[in-house]
C-alpha positions as a LaTeX table, in Angstrom:
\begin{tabular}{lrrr}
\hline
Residue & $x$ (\AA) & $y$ (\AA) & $z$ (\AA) \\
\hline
Unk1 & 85.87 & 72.55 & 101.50 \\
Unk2 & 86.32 & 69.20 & 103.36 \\
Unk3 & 83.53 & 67.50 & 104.83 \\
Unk4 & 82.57 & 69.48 & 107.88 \\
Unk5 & 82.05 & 66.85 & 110.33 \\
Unk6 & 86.01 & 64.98 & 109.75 \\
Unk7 & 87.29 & 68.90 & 110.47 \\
Unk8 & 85.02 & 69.05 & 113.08 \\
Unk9 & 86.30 & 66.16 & 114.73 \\
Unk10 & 89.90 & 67.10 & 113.89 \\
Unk11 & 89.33 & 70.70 & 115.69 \\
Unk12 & 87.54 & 68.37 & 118.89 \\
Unk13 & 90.78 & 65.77 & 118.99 \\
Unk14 & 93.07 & 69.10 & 119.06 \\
Unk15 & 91.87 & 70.91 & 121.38 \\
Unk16 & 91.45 & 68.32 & 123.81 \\
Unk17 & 95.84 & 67.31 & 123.02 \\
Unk18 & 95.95 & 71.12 & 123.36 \\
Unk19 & 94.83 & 71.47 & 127.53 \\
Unk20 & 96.48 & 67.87 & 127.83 \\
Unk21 & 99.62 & 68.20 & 126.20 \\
Unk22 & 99.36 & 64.77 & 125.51 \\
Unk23 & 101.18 & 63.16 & 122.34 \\
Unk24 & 99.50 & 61.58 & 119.72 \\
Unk25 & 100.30 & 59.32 & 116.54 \\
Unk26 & 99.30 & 60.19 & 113.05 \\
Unk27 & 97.05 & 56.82 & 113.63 \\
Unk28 & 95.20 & 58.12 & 116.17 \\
Unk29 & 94.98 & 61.46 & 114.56 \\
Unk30 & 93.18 & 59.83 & 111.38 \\
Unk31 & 91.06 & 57.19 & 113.92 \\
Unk32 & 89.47 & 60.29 & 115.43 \\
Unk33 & 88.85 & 62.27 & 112.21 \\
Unk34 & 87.70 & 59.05 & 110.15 \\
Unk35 & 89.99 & 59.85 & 107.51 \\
Unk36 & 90.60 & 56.60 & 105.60 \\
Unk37 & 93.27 & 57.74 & 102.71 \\
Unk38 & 96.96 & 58.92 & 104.50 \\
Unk39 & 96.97 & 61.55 & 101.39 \\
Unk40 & 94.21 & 63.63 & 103.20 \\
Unk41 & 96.35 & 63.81 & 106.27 \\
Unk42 & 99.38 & 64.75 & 104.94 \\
Unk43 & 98.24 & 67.53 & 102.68 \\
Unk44 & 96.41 & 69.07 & 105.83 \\
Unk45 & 99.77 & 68.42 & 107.86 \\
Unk46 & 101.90 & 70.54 & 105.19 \\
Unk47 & 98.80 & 73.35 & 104.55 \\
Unk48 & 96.89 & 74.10 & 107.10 \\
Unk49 & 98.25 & 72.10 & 109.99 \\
Unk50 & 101.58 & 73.19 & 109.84 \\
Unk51 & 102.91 & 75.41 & 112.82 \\
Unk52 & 100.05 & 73.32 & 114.85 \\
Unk53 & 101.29 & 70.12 & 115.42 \\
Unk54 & 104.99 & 69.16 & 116.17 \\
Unk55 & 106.75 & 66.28 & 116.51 \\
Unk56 & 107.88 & 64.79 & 119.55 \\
Unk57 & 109.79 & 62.25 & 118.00 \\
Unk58 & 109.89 & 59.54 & 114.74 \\
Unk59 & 105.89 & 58.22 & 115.52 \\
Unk60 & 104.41 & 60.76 & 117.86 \\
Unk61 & 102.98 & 64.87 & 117.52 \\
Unk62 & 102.05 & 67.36 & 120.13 \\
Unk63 & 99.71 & 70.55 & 119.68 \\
Unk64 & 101.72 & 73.92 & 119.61 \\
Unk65 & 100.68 & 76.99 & 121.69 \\
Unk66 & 99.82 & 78.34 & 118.56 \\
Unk67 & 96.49 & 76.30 & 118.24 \\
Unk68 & 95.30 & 79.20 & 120.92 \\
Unk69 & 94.97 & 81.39 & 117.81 \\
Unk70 & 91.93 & 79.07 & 116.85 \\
Unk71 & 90.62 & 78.13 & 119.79 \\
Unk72 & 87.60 & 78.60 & 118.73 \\
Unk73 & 85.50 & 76.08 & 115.71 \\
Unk74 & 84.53 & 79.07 & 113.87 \\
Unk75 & 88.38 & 80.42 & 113.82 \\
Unk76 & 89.79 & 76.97 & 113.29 \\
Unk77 & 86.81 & 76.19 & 110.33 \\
Unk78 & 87.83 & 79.92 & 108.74 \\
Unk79 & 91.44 & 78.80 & 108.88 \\
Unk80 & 91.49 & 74.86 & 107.44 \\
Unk81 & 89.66 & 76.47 & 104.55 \\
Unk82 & 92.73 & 78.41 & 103.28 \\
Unk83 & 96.26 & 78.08 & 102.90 \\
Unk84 & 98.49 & 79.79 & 105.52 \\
Unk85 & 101.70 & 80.33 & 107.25 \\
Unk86 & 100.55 & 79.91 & 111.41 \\
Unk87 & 104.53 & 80.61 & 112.51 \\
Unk88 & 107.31 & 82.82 & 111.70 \\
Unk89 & 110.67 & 81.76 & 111.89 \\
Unk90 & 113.25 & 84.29 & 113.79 \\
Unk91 & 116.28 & 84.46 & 114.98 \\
Unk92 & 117.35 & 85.36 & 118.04 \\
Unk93 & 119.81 & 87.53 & 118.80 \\
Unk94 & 121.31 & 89.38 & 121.44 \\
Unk95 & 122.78 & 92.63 & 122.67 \\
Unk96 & 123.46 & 94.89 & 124.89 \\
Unk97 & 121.22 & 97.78 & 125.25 \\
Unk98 & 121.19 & 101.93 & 125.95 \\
Unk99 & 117.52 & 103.16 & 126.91 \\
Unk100 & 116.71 & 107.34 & 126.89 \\
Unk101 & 113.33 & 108.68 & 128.18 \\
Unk102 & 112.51 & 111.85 & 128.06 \\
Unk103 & 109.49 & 112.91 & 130.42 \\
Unk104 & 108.10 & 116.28 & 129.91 \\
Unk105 & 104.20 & 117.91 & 129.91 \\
Unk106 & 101.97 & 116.92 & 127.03 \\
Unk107 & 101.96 & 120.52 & 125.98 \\
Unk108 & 105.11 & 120.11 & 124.33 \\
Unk109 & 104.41 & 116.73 & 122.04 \\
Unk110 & 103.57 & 118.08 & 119.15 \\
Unk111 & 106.23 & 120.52 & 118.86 \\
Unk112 & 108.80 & 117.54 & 119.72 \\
Unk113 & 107.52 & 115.18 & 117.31 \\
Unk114 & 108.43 & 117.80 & 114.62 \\
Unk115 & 111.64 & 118.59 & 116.03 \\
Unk116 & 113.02 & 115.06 & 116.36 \\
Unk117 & 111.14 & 114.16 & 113.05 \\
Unk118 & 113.03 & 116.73 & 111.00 \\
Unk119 & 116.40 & 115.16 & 112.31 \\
Unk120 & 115.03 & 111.97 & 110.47 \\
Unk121 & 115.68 & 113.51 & 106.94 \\
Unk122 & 119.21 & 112.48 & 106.32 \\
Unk123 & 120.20 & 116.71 & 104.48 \\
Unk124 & 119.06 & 117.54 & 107.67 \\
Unk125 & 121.46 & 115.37 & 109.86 \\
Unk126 & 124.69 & 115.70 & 107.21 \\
Unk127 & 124.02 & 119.28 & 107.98 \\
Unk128 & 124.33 & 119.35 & 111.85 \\
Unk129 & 126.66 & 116.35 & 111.76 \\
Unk130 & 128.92 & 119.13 & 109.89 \\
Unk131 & 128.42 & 122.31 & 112.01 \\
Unk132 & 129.88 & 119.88 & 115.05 \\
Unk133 & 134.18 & 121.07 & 115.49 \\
Unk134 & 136.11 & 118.33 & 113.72 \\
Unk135 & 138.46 & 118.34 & 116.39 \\
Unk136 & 135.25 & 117.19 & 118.57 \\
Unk137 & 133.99 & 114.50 & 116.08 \\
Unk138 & 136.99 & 112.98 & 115.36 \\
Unk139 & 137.72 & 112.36 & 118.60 \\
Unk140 & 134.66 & 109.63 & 118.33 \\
Unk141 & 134.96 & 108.88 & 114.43 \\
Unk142 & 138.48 & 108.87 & 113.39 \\
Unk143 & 139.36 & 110.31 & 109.83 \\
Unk144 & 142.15 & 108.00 & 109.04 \\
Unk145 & 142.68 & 110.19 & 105.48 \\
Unk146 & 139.64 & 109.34 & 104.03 \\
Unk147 & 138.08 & 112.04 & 102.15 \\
Unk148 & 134.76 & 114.64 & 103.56 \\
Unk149 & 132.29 & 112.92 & 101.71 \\
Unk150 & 133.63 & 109.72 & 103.08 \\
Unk151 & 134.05 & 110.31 & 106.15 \\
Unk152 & 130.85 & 112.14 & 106.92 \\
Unk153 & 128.90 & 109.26 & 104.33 \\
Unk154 & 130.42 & 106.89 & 107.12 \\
Unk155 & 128.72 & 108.87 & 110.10 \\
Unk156 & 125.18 & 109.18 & 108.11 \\
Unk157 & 125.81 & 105.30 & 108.00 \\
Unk158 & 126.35 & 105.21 & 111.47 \\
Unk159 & 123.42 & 106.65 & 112.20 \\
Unk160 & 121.41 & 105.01 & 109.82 \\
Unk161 & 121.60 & 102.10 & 110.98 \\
Unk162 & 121.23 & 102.82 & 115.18 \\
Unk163 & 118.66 & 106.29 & 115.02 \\
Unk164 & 115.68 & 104.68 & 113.53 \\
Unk165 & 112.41 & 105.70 & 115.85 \\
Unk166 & 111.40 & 106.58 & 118.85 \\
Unk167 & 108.22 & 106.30 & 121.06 \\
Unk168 & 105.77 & 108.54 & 122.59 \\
Unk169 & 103.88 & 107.09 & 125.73 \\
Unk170 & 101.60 & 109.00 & 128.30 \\
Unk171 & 101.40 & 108.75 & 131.91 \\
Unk172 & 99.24 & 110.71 & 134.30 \\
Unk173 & 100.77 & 112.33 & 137.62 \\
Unk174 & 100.17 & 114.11 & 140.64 \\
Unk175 & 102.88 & 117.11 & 141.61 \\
Unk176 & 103.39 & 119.62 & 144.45 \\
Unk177 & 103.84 & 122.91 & 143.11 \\
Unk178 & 105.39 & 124.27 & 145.65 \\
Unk179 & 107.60 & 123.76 & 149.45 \\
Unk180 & 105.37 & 121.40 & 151.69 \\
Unk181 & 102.47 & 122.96 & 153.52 \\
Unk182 & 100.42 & 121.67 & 155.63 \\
Unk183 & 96.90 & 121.20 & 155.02 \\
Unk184 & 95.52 & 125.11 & 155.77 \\
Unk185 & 98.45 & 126.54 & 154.27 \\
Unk186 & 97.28 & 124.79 & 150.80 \\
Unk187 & 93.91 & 125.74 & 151.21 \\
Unk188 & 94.78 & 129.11 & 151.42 \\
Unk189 & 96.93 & 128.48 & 148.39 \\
Unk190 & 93.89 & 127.54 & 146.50 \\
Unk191 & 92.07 & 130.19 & 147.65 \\
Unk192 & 94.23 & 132.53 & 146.58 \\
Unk193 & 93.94 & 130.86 & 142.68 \\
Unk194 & 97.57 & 128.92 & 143.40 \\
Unk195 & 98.06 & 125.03 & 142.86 \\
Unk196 & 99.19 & 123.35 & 145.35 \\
Unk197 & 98.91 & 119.27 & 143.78 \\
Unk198 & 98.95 & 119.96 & 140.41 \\
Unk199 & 97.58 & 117.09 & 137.54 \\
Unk200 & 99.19 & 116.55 & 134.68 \\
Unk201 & 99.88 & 114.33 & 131.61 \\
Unk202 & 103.44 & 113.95 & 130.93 \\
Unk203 & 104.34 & 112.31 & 127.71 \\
Unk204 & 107.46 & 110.28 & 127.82 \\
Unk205 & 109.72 & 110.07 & 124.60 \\
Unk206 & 111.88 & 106.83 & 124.62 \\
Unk207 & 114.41 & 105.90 & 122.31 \\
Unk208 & 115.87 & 102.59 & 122.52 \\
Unk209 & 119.96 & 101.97 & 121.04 \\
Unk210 & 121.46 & 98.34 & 120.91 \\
Unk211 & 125.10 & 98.37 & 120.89 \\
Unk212 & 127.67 & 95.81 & 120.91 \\
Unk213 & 130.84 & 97.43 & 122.68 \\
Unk214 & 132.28 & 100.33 & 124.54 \\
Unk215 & 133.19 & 102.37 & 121.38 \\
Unk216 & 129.91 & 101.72 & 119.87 \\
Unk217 & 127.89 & 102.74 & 122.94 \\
Unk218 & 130.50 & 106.12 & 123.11 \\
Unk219 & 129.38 & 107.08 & 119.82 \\
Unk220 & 125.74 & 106.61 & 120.58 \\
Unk221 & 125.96 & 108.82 & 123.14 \\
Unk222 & 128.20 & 111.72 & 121.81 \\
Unk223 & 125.56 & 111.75 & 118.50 \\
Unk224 & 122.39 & 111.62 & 120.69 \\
Unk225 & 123.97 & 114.11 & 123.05 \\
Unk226 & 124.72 & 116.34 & 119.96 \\
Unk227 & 122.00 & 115.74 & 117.82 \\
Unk228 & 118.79 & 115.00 & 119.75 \\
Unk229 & 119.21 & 116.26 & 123.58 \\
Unk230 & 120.48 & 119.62 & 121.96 \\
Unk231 & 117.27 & 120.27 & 119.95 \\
Unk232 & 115.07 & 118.87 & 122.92 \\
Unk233 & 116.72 & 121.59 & 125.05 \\
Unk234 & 116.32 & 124.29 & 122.60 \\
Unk235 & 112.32 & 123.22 & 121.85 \\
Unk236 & 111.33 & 122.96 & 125.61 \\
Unk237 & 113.28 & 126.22 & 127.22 \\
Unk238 & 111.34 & 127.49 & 129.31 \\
Unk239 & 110.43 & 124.77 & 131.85 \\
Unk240 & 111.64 & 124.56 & 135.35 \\
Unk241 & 113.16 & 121.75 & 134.69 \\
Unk242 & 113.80 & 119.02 & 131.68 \\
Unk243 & 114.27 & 115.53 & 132.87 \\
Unk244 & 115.78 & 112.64 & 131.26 \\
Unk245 & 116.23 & 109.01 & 132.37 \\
Unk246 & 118.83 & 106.38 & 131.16 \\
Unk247 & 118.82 & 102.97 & 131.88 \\
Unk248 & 120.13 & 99.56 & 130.35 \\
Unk249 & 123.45 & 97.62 & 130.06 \\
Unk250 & 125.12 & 100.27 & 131.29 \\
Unk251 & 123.14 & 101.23 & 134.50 \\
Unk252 & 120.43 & 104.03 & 135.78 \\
Unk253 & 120.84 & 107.85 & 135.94 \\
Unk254 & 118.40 & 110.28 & 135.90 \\
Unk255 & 119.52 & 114.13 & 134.13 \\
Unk256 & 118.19 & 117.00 & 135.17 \\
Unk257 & 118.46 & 120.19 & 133.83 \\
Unk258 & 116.93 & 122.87 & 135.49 \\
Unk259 & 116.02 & 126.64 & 134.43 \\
Unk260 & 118.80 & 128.96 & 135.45 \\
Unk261 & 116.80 & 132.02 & 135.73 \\
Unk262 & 114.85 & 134.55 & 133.08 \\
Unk263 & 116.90 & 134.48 & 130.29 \\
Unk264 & 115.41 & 137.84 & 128.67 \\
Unk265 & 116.01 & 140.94 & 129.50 \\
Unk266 & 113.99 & 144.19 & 127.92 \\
Unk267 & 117.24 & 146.20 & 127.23 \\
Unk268 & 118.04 & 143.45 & 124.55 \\
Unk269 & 114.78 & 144.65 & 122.96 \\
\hline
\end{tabular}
């Protein structure tokens, strides 16, 4: 390890240029640190320095945002002492983008997860990509001769690449359970062992699609229609009412879908 006391003052000279912003040359750099040989310098500039310091132009460097990360001597000392990558380089890209949430109560989370999990096995997907008409899914995925396995391999593929994940959030809410009241009717409500403001955890599903044109986002939303909001339906029947929101490039609308009635009967028994 380098002598304490030149990283010491290295960590003091950088953190000042940090809340100044000011630049600096490589001069001043090794004046403040009392580094004599240019060598030292430079190997700290390609090791541990770099993603640290940039340069401003042919003589002068600025501290990088990312010198927050070792704000601190004993992060910066635990750092200088080994031989690390500071940045990432990405690339940024754009697109636009089709946003589902799902809000129903908690009660029904575990029972979802493994529902949309299972359409995550790709057996499991061929099979109820199949059982949709063909005269349905061609009208999104065109045959153009190709052969079944080719033409539903080009679907999985599809898919593949767009149905990766989803997310589970929770947020905590306050309903009405009923028509307004006023403030004796609801006591007598609650007297009576009904709920009038009800408390509940509601745990939102999201799933997030990007898409690059009108035909792509079509197809996201015929397979999500068929695939996922069918088996959401069929897991959660039974509540007043399912809710879905969709937002993103393509603008806001919230679905509802609301119980029709009791769908059993005892003579079916």
């Amino acid at each position: 390890m380098a002598d304490s006391s030149t990283q010491r003052a290295a960590f003091t000279f950088l953190q000042e240029h940090l809340q100044t912003q000011e630049p600096f040359t490589l001069d001043e750099f090794m004046k403040a640190t009392g580094w004599e040989k240019p060598g030292t310098l430079n190997t700290y500039l390609r090791k541990q320095y770099k993603g640290l310091i940039e340069k401003v132009d042919d003589s002068q460097y600025r501290v990088t945002d990312a010198f927050w990360r070792f704000a601190s001597w004993r992060k910066f000392r635990a750092h200088v002492t080994q031989v690390r990558r500071v940045i990432t380089d990405y690339a940024p890209t754009a697109s636009e983008v089709l946003i589902y949430d799902f809000l129903m109560p908690l009660s029904n989370e575990e029972h979802l997860r493994m529902t949309l999990d299972a359409l995550f096995y790709k057996d499991r997907l061929l099979a109820r990509v199949q059982a949709i008409s063909s005269e349905t899914l061609e009208e999104h995925f065109p045959r153009n001769g190709t052969s079944d396995t080719e033409y539903f391999d080009g679907i999985i593929d599809f898919i593949n690449d767009r149905f990766v994940g989803y997310s589970v959030s929770h947020v905590d809410g306050r309903f009405r359970g009923t028509n307004l009241r006023t403030h004796e009717e609801a006591a007598a409500l609650e007297q009576r062992g009904e709920r009038y403001l009800i408390d509940e955890t509601t745990a939102v599903s999201r799933f997030i699609f990007p898409y690059q044109d009108e035909e792509e986002l079509s197809r996201i939303r015929f397979l999500f229609e068929a695939l996922f909001i069918r088996s959401i339906i069929q897991l959660v029947s039974g509540e007043e009412q399912i809710w879905m929101v969709q937002s993103g490039s393509a603008g806001s609308r919230l679905h509802i879908w609301e119980r029709l009635g009791d769908e059993e009967d005892e003579d079916d028994f």
